């Protein structure tokens, strides 16, 4: 039974519904006979098959099909019971109690137990090696097994957003090597992985929920953006999410192109500790020099949604479109700020971009041309995705980068926590005492109006201090062979393959 606190949570967590169900020729799903689909992905799954350690959005969107938490998001952005059949939240939002669903099995056939749930939560909350794997879990005071079907999570303070973090995967306590032997409870189970080639899964016949329709799924690595259209037309892949408008225009009648949004924050991310970006005036100058609309016109045919801070529109009430106007392109103002900062003659820097994301490469190229107008020279350095993860994201050895940052859960904290001064994933090295105080205020209140205002203060501070040069939430164009249907967009960066089915002739 949901408490009043839960009702308030669900009512205030409003997301834009981005669901598009493809229509089949016959309107019916294919039968139970063996079936398969090959899905192109732009990068290998290299960071980890362990869902608690994976950080790359491209990895998480694939693992979404293998793992589940106590709750899970649906395509409308609502949190639904998953491994927990029911849950309660105390009035003060400090105690979350979950009743486990009967008969749920892991992919190895073992039953999901309260011990597995406690193990998974404790594992992500562990601070033995530094920060917890899930930042919000630092506020867990205890995880208690009340009986074989009931688990209680007690926090050290109120958090009305905490339910969203219970989407984190439950894994078997007995699995000693989840990095290479992924065992979850999702509609698909792991079969094999060939590095730099593919990741293969198959339908899990003992899945507790609505079963997947397609038996065999191969995620094929298509790191060369130039070959995607050829791969689709040649039949080596049946689907590719996030094709560019130019690529979509090249596809023939065998494909349908569906349009949603990527649900991420694309920006020119700046290392705030690297000279000259440790100077706020320089960062502001770049914000005035860059024109997001021109970027969208050139890169995505005018599609996309401009954003002025680290929040995208699917987060409804938290998104602040008014921040888009803070830095309308003003080249004279940009030059004035550079002069004030001591860079009257401009400067040079490098934009490090992952080579497997064409939209980010194209965006960087437009930015290079725009910055020339204020005397700033930028050079693009393309690197492999695994190098980007190790050097830029983890090592912070870069000056600037163009990428899209997604939300790992349905809470504004998932986007804003990384800018807290001490956050381990604060890869831009943003440090601001007012921001830290506003973020702490947002976490410390159960009053929804106060929480919303505090999160908006965080967004405003990121814009005012030009933490990064914010650009857009990119459009998401999904190319799907017409023999398949059922694709749904989510307000998160995921691919739910279980919904796909083969269209009957």
Coordinates of C-alpha atoms in Angstrom, one line a residue:
X1 CA 0.0 0.0 0.0
X2 CA 1.5 3.4 -1.0
X3 CA 1.7 6.1 1.7
X4 CA 0.9 9.7 1.2
X5 CA 4.6 10.5 0.9
X6 CA 4.8 8.1 -2.1
X7 CA 1.7 9.6 -3.7
X8 CA 3.3 13.0 -3.4
X9 CA 6.5 11.7 -4.9
X10 CA 4.7 10.1 -7.9
X11 CA 2.5 13.1 -8.5
X12 CA 5.5 15.5 -8.5
X13 CA 7.8 13.4 -10.6
X14 CA 6.3 14.4 -14.0
X15 CA 7.9 13.4 -17.2
X16 CA 7.0 13.8 -20.8
X17 CA 5.6 10.7 -22.3
X18 CA 7.7 9.8 -25.3
X19 CA 6.2 6.5 -26.2
X20 CA 5.8 5.6 -29.9
X21 CA 4.4 2.2 -30.6
X22 CA 5.0 1.1 -34.1
X23 CA 2.1 -0.2 -36.1
X24 CA 2.3 -3.7 -37.6
X25 CA 0.9 -4.6 -41.0
X26 CA -1.3 -7.1 -39.3
X27 CA -1.5 -5.5 -35.9
X28 CA -0.6 -8.9 -34.3
X29 CA 2.6 -10.1 -32.7
X30 CA 4.6 -13.0 -34.1
X31 CA 4.2 -16.4 -32.5
X32 CA 6.5 -18.2 -30.2
X33 CA 8.8 -19.6 -32.9
X34 CA 12.5 -18.9 -32.8
X35 CA 13.3 -15.3 -33.9
X36 CA 16.2 -13.0 -33.9
X37 CA 17.3 -9.4 -34.3
X38 CA 20.6 -7.6 -34.7
X39 CA 20.9 -4.2 -33.2
X40 CA 23.8 -1.9 -33.9
X41 CA 25.5 0.0 -31.0
X42 CA 28.1 2.6 -31.4
X43 CA 30.5 1.3 -28.8
X44 CA 31.7 -1.9 -27.2
X45 CA 30.6 -2.7 -23.6
X46 CA 34.0 -2.1 -22.1
X47 CA 33.6 -0.4 -18.7
X48 CA 31.9 -3.4 -17.0
X49 CA 29.2 -6.0 -17.3
X50 CA 28.7 -5.5 -13.6
X51 CA 25.6 -3.2 -13.4
X52 CA 26.8 -1.6 -10.2
X53 CA 30.1 -0.5 -11.8
X54 CA 29.0 0.4 -15.3
X55 CA 29.0 4.2 -15.9
X56 CA 28.8 4.5 -19.7
X57 CA 25.3 5.3 -21.0
X58 CA 25.9 2.9 -23.9
X59 CA 26.6 0.1 -21.5
X60 CA 23.7 0.9 -19.2
X61 CA 21.2 1.0 -22.1
X62 CA 22.1 -2.6 -23.1
X63 CA 22.2 -3.9 -19.5
X64 CA 18.7 -2.5 -18.9
X65 CA 17.5 -5.7 -20.6
X66 CA 19.4 -8.0 -18.2
X67 CA 18.9 -6.4 -14.8
X68 CA 16.1 -5.1 -12.7
X69 CA 15.7 -3.4 -9.4
X70 CA 13.0 -3.5 -6.8
X71 CA 11.2 -1.0 -9.0
X72 CA 11.7 -0.1 -12.6
X73 CA 10.6 2.8 -14.9
X74 CA 8.1 2.4 -17.7
X75 CA 8.1 4.3 -20.9
X76 CA 5.9 7.0 -19.4
X77 CA 8.5 7.7 -16.7
X78 CA 6.5 6.2 -13.9
X79 CA 8.2 3.9 -11.4
X80 CA 6.5 0.5 -11.3
X81 CA 6.9 -2.4 -8.9
X82 CA 9.4 -4.9 -10.2
X83 CA 11.2 -7.4 -7.9
X84 CA 9.2 -5.8 -5.2
X85 CA 5.5 -6.4 -5.5
X86 CA 4.7 -3.7 -3.1
X87 CA 6.4 -0.9 -1.1
X88 CA 5.8 1.6 1.6
X89 CA 7.4 4.9 2.4
X90 CA 7.2 6.4 5.9
X91 CA 5.6 9.8 6.3
X92 CA 9.0 11.4 7.0
X93 CA 10.5 9.7 3.9
X94 CA 13.3 8.1 6.0
X95 CA 12.1 4.4 5.8
X96 CA 11.4 2.5 2.7
X97 CA 9.9 -1.0 3.1
X98 CA 9.7 -3.5 0.2
X99 CA 7.8 -6.7 -0.1
X100 CA 9.5 -9.1 -2.5
X101 CA 7.6 -10.6 -5.4
X102 CA 6.9 -14.3 -5.2
X103 CA 8.6 -16.7 -7.6
X104 CA 11.3 -14.4 -9.2
X105 CA 14.3 -16.2 -10.5
X106 CA 17.8 -15.1 -11.5
X107 CA 19.1 -16.2 -14.9
X108 CA 21.0 -19.1 -13.3
X109 CA 17.7 -20.5 -11.9
X110 CA 18.2 -19.5 -8.3
X111 CA 15.4 -17.7 -6.5
X112 CA 15.7 -14.0 -5.6
X113 CA 15.9 -13.7 -1.8
X114 CA 15.9 -11.0 0.8
X115 CA 19.6 -11.7 1.3
X116 CA 20.3 -11.0 -2.4
X117 CA 18.5 -7.6 -2.1
X118 CA 20.4 -6.6 1.0
X119 CA 23.7 -7.7 -0.5
X120 CA 23.1 -5.7 -3.6
X121 CA 22.1 -2.5 -1.7
X122 CA 25.0 -2.9 0.8
X123 CA 27.4 -3.5 -2.1
X124 CA 26.5 -0.2 -3.7
X125 CA 26.6 1.6 -0.4
X126 CA 30.0 0.3 0.6
X127 CA 32.6 3.0 1.2
X128 CA 35.6 0.7 1.8
X129 CA 37.3 1.8 -1.4
X130 CA 36.1 5.4 -1.3
X131 CA 32.7 6.8 -2.4
X132 CA 29.7 4.4 -2.6
X133 CA 28.9 3.0 -6.1
X134 CA 25.6 4.9 -5.9
X135 CA 26.1 8.4 -4.4
X136 CA 22.6 8.5 -2.9
X137 CA 23.3 5.3 -0.9
X138 CA 25.7 7.3 1.3
X139 CA 22.6 8.3 3.2
X140 CA 21.6 4.7 4.0
X141 CA 21.7 4.1 7.7
X142 CA 20.8 0.4 7.6
X143 CA 19.3 -2.3 5.4
X144 CA 17.3 -4.7 7.4
X145 CA 15.7 -8.1 6.5
X146 CA 12.4 -8.1 8.4
X147 CA 11.4 -11.5 7.1
X148 CA 12.2 -13.7 4.1
X149 CA 10.0 -11.5 1.9
X150 CA 10.4 -8.0 3.4
X151 CA 13.4 -5.7 3.3
X152 CA 13.6 -2.3 5.0
X153 CA 15.9 0.5 4.0
X154 CA 16.5 3.2 6.7
X155 CA 18.0 6.6 5.7
X156 CA 19.9 9.0 7.9
X157 CA 17.5 11.8 6.8
X158 CA 14.5 12.4 4.6
X159 CA 14.7 11.8 0.9
X160 CA 11.5 11.8 -1.1
X161 CA 13.5 10.9 -4.3
X162 CA 15.1 7.8 -2.9
X163 CA 12.6 5.4 -4.5
X164 CA 14.1 6.2 -7.9
X165 CA 17.4 4.7 -6.8
X166 CA 15.7 1.4 -6.1
X167 CA 15.9 0.8 -9.8
X168 CA 19.4 -0.2 -9.2
X169 CA 20.0 -3.9 -10.1
X170 CA 19.6 -6.7 -7.7
X171 CA 22.2 -9.4 -8.3
X172 CA 22.8 -12.8 -6.7
X173 CA 25.1 -12.6 -3.6
X174 CA 26.6 -15.9 -4.8
X175 CA 27.9 -14.5 -8.0
X176 CA 31.6 -14.0 -7.4
X177 CA 32.4 -12.5 -10.8
X178 CA 29.7 -10.2 -12.1
X179 CA 32.2 -8.3 -14.3
X180 CA 32.4 -11.3 -16.7
X181 CA 29.4 -13.4 -15.7
X182 CA 26.3 -11.1 -15.6
X183 CA 23.4 -12.7 -13.9
X184 CA 20.2 -10.7 -13.5
X185 CA 16.4 -11.1 -13.5
X186 CA 15.5 -9.3 -16.7
X187 CA 13.6 -10.5 -19.8
X188 CA 16.9 -11.4 -21.5
X189 CA 19.9 -13.3 -20.2
X190 CA 23.6 -13.1 -21.2
X191 CA 25.0 -15.6 -23.7
X192 CA 28.4 -14.3 -24.9
X193 CA 30.5 -11.3 -25.7
X194 CA 33.1 -10.9 -28.4
X195 CA 35.2 -7.8 -27.6
X196 CA 34.8 -5.0 -30.3
X197 CA 32.4 -7.3 -32.2
X198 CA 29.1 -8.1 -30.3
X199 CA 27.2 -8.8 -27.2
X200 CA 24.6 -11.6 -27.4
X201 CA 21.6 -12.3 -25.2
X202 CA 18.6 -14.6 -25.4
X203 CA 15.1 -14.6 -24.0
X204 CA 14.8 -15.7 -20.4
X205 CA 12.0 -18.3 -20.3
X206 CA 11.5 -18.0 -16.6
X207 CA 11.0 -14.3 -16.5
X208 CA 8.5 -13.2 -13.9
X209 CA 6.9 -10.5 -16.0
X210 CA 5.7 -10.0 -19.6
X211 CA 8.0 -12.2 -21.6
X212 CA 10.2 -10.9 -24.5
X213 CA 8.9 -11.5 -28.0
X214 CA 12.2 -12.1 -29.8
X215 CA 14.2 -15.1 -28.8
X216 CA 17.8 -14.1 -29.8
X217 CA 19.3 -10.6 -29.8
X218 CA 22.8 -9.6 -31.0
X219 CA 24.1 -6.2 -30.2
X220 CA 26.7 -5.6 -32.9
X221 CA 29.4 -3.0 -32.4
X222 CA 29.3 -0.4 -35.2
X223 CA 32.0 2.0 -34.1
X224 CA 32.5 3.4 -37.6
X225 CA 29.7 6.0 -38.0
X226 CA 30.3 6.2 -41.8
X227 CA 29.2 2.5 -42.3
X228 CA 25.9 2.6 -40.4
X229 CA 23.7 3.2 -43.4
X230 CA 25.5 0.5 -45.3
X231 CA 25.2 -1.9 -42.4
X232 CA 21.4 -1.3 -42.2
X233 CA 20.8 -1.5 -46.0
X234 CA 23.0 -4.6 -46.3
X235 CA 21.1 -6.4 -43.6
X236 CA 24.0 -6.9 -41.1
X237 CA 22.0 -4.9 -38.6
X238 CA 18.2 -4.5 -38.3
X239 CA 18.1 -1.5 -36.0
X240 CA 20.2 1.5 -35.0
X241 CA 19.2 4.1 -32.5
X242 CA 20.4 7.7 -32.8
X243 CA 21.1 7.9 -36.6
X244 CA 21.7 11.4 -37.9
X245 CA 19.2 13.1 -40.1
X246 CA 21.5 12.7 -43.1
X247 CA 21.8 9.0 -42.4
X248 CA 18.0 8.7 -42.0
X249 CA 17.5 10.4 -45.4
X250 CA 19.7 7.7 -47.1
X251 CA 17.6 4.8 -45.9
X252 CA 15.2 3.1 -48.3
X253 CA 11.6 2.0 -47.9
X254 CA 12.6 -1.1 -45.9
X255 CA 13.1 1.1 -42.8
X256 CA 11.0 3.3 -40.7
X257 CA 12.6 6.2 -38.8
X258 CA 11.1 7.0 -35.4
X259 CA 11.7 10.3 -33.7
X260 CA 12.0 10.9 -30.0
X261 CA 14.6 12.6 -27.8
X262 CA 17.9 11.3 -26.4
X263 CA 17.2 12.5 -22.9
X264 CA 20.6 13.8 -22.2
X265 CA 22.5 17.1 -21.8
X266 CA 24.8 17.7 -24.7
X267 CA 27.4 20.4 -24.0
X268 CA 30.9 21.6 -24.5
X269 CA 32.0 20.3 -21.1
X270 CA 34.9 22.3 -19.7
X271 CA 37.6 21.2 -17.3
X272 CA 37.2 24.0 -14.7
X273 CA 40.6 23.4 -13.3
X274 CA 42.5 23.6 -16.6
X275 CA 43.8 27.0 -17.8
X276 CA 42.1 29.1 -19.1
X277 CA 38.8 27.5 -18.1
X278 CA 39.6 28.0 -14.5
X279 CA 38.7 31.6 -15.3
X280 CA 34.9 32.1 -15.1
X281 CA 35.1 35.0 -17.5
X282 CA 36.6 32.8 -20.2
X283 CA 33.9 30.2 -19.8
X284 CA 31.2 32.9 -20.0
X285 CA 32.9 34.2 -23.2
X286 CA 32.6 30.8 -24.8
X287 CA 28.9 30.7 -23.8
X288 CA 28.3 34.0 -25.6
X289 CA 30.2 32.8 -28.7
X290 CA 28.3 29.6 -29.2
X291 CA 24.9 29.5 -30.9
X292 CA 23.0 26.3 -30.0
X293 CA 20.3 27.0 -32.7
X294 CA 22.9 27.1 -35.4
X295 CA 24.4 23.9 -34.1
X296 CA 21.0 22.2 -34.2
X297 CA 20.3 23.5 -37.7
X298 CA 23.5 22.1 -39.0
X299 CA 23.9 18.9 -37.0
X300 CA 20.3 17.7 -36.7
X301 CA 18.3 19.6 -39.3
X302 CA 16.9 22.0 -36.7
X303 CA 15.6 19.2 -34.5
X304 CA 16.5 19.1 -30.8
X305 CA 15.7 21.2 -27.8
X306 CA 18.0 24.0 -26.6
X307 CA 19.0 23.7 -22.9
X308 CA 20.7 26.2 -20.7
X309 CA 21.8 24.1 -17.8
X310 CA 22.2 20.4 -16.8
X311 CA 18.5 19.4 -17.0
X312 CA 16.6 18.2 -20.0
X313 CA 12.9 18.7 -20.8
X314 CA 11.7 15.2 -19.9
X315 CA 12.2 16.2 -16.2
X316 CA 9.1 18.4 -16.6
X317 CA 8.9 20.9 -13.7
X318 CA 12.7 20.9 -13.1
X319 CA 13.6 22.0 -16.6
X320 CA 14.2 25.8 -16.9
X321 CA 13.8 27.0 -20.5
X322 CA 14.4 30.6 -19.3
X323 CA 18.0 29.7 -18.8
X324 CA 18.4 29.3 -22.6
X325 CA 18.3 33.0 -22.9
X326 CA 21.1 33.8 -20.5
X327 CA 23.8 33.6 -23.2
X328 CA 22.2 34.5 -26.5
X329 CA 25.0 34.8 -29.0
X330 CA 26.8 38.1 -28.6
X331 CA 30.3 38.1 -30.1
X332 CA 31.1 41.6 -28.9
X333 CA 30.3 40.6 -25.3
X334 CA 32.4 37.5 -25.7
X335 CA 35.4 39.5 -26.9
X336 CA 34.9 42.0 -24.1
X337 CA 35.0 39.2 -21.5
X338 CA 38.1 37.6 -23.0
X339 CA 39.8 41.0 -22.9
X340 CA 38.8 41.4 -19.2
X341 CA 40.2 37.9 -18.5
X342 CA 43.5 38.7 -20.1
X343 CA 43.0 36.9 -23.4
X344 CA 42.4 39.8 -25.8
X345 CA 44.2 37.9 -28.5
X346 CA 42.3 34.7 -27.9
X347 CA 43.8 31.3 -27.0
X348 CA 44.0 27.8 -28.3
X349 CA 42.6 24.6 -26.8
X350 CA 41.7 21.0 -27.6
X351 CA 38.2 19.5 -27.7
X352 CA 38.5 15.8 -27.0
X353 CA 35.6 13.9 -28.6
X354 CA 34.7 10.1 -28.7
X355 CA 35.1 9.0 -32.3
X356 CA 32.1 6.7 -32.3
X357 CA 29.4 9.4 -31.8
X358 CA 28.9 11.3 -35.0
X359 CA 26.5 13.9 -33.5
X360 CA 29.1 15.0 -31.0
X361 CA 31.8 15.1 -33.7
X362 CA 29.6 17.3 -35.9
X363 CA 28.7 19.5 -33.0
X364 CA 32.4 20.0 -32.1
X365 CA 33.1 21.0 -35.7
X366 CA 30.4 23.7 -35.7
X367 CA 31.8 25.0 -32.3
X368 CA 35.3 25.3 -33.8
X369 CA 33.9 27.5 -36.5
X370 CA 31.9 29.6 -34.1
X371 CA 34.8 30.2 -31.8
X372 CA 37.0 31.5 -34.6
X373 CA 34.8 34.6 -34.7
X374 CA 36.1 35.6 -31.3
X375 CA 39.7 34.7 -32.0
X376 CA 39.7 31.4 -30.2
X377 CA 41.3 28.4 -31.9
X378 CA 39.9 25.0 -31.0
X379 CA 41.4 21.7 -32.3
X380 CA 39.4 18.4 -32.3
X381 CA 41.1 15.3 -30.9
X382 CA 39.1 12.1 -31.7
X383 CA 39.8 9.2 -29.4
X384 CA 38.3 5.8 -28.9
X385 CA 35.4 5.4 -26.4
X386 CA 37.4 3.4 -23.9
X387 CA 40.1 6.1 -23.9
X388 CA 37.5 8.8 -23.4
X389 CA 36.2 6.9 -20.3
X390 CA 39.6 6.4 -18.8
X391 CA 41.3 9.7 -19.8
X392 CA 38.5 12.2 -19.8
X393 CA 35.8 10.9 -17.5
X394 CA 37.9 9.0 -14.9
X395 CA 41.3 10.7 -15.3
X396 CA 40.1 14.3 -16.0
X397 CA 43.0 14.7 -18.4
X398 CA 41.5 17.0 -20.9
X399 CA 40.6 20.7 -21.6
X400 CA 37.2 20.4 -23.2
X401 CA 34.9 17.6 -24.6
X402 CA 31.6 17.4 -26.4
X403 CA 29.4 14.5 -25.1
X404 CA 25.9 14.0 -23.8
X405 CA 25.4 13.3 -20.1
X406 CA 22.3 11.2 -19.3
X407 CA 20.4 10.6 -16.1
X408 CA 20.9 7.1 -14.5
X409 CA 17.6 7.4 -12.6
X410 CA 14.3 9.3 -12.6
X411 CA 15.5 12.0 -10.2
X412 CA 17.1 15.4 -10.7
X413 CA 19.9 14.3 -8.5
X414 CA 21.1 12.0 -11.2
X415 CA 22.0 15.0 -13.3
X416 CA 22.9 17.5 -10.6
X417 CA 24.8 15.5 -8.1
X418 CA 28.0 15.3 -10.3
X419 CA 28.6 19.0 -9.8
X420 CA 28.9 18.9 -6.1
X421 CA 32.5 19.9 -5.3
X422 CA 33.4 16.6 -3.7
X423 CA 31.6 14.3 -6.1
X424 CA 33.7 11.5 -7.5
X425 CA 32.1 11.8 -10.9
X426 CA 32.5 15.6 -11.1
X427 CA 34.7 15.2 -14.2
X428 CA 34.4 19.0 -15.1
X429 CA 35.9 19.9 -11.7
X430 CA 33.2 22.4 -10.9
X431 CA 33.5 23.8 -7.4
X432 CA 31.1 26.3 -5.9
X433 CA 30.1 26.7 -2.3
X434 CA 26.7 28.1 -3.1
X435 CA 26.0 25.2 -5.4
X436 CA 27.0 22.7 -2.7
X437 CA 24.7 24.4 -0.2
X438 CA 21.7 24.5 -2.6
X439 CA 22.1 20.9 -3.5
X440 CA 22.3 19.9 0.2
X441 CA 19.1 21.9 0.8
X442 CA 17.3 20.1 -2.0
X443 CA 18.2 16.7 -0.5
X444 CA 17.4 17.8 3.1
X445 CA 13.7 18.7 2.6
X446 CA 10.6 16.7 2.1
X447 CA 8.6 19.8 1.0
X448 CA 8.2 19.5 -2.7
X449 CA 8.2 23.3 -3.4
X450 CA 11.4 23.8 -1.4
X451 CA 13.0 20.8 -3.1
X452 CA 12.1 22.1 -6.6
X453 CA 13.3 25.6 -5.8
X454 CA 16.6 24.3 -4.5
X455 CA 17.3 22.1 -7.6
X456 CA 16.4 25.1 -9.8
X457 CA 18.9 27.2 -7.9
X458 CA 21.5 24.6 -8.7
X459 CA 20.7 24.8 -12.4
X460 CA 20.8 28.6 -12.3
X461 CA 24.2 28.6 -10.6
X462 CA 25.6 26.2 -13.2
X463 CA 24.4 28.6 -15.9
X464 CA 25.5 31.8 -14.2
X465 CA 29.0 30.5 -13.5
X466 CA 29.2 28.9 -16.9
X467 CA 30.2 25.5 -15.7
X468 CA 29.9 24.3 -19.3
X469 CA 28.7 25.6 -22.6
X470 CA 25.2 24.0 -22.7
X471 CA 23.7 23.2 -26.1
X472 CA 20.8 20.8 -26.5
X473 CA 18.9 17.6 -25.8
X474 CA 19.6 15.9 -29.1
X475 CA 16.8 14.3 -31.2
X476 CA 16.8 10.6 -31.2
X477 CA 16.1 9.0 -34.6
X478 CA 15.8 5.3 -34.5
X479 CA 16.1 3.3 -37.7
X480 CA 14.2 0.0 -37.6
X481 CA 13.7 -2.5 -40.3
X482 CA 9.9 -2.6 -41.1
X483 CA 9.8 -6.3 -40.4
X484 CA 10.0 -5.4 -36.7
X485 CA 7.7 -3.2 -34.5
X486 CA 7.0 -2.4 -30.9
X487 CA 9.8 0.1 -30.2
X488 CA 9.1 2.5 -27.3
X489 CA 10.9 5.6 -26.2
X490 CA 11.8 6.1 -22.6
X491 CA 12.6 9.3 -20.6
X492 CA 15.9 7.7 -19.9
X493 CA 18.8 6.6 -22.0
X494 CA 17.7 2.9 -22.4
X495 CA 16.8 0.4 -25.1
X496 CA 13.9 -1.9 -24.1
X497 CA 14.3 -4.8 -26.6
X498 CA 11.7 -6.9 -24.9
X499 CA 8.9 -4.8 -26.4
X500 CA 10.0 -5.4 -30.0
X501 CA 8.3 -8.1 -32.1
X502 CA 8.3 -9.4 -35.6
X503 CA 5.5 -8.2 -37.9
X504 CA 3.6 -11.0 -39.5
X505 CA 3.3 -11.1 -43.2

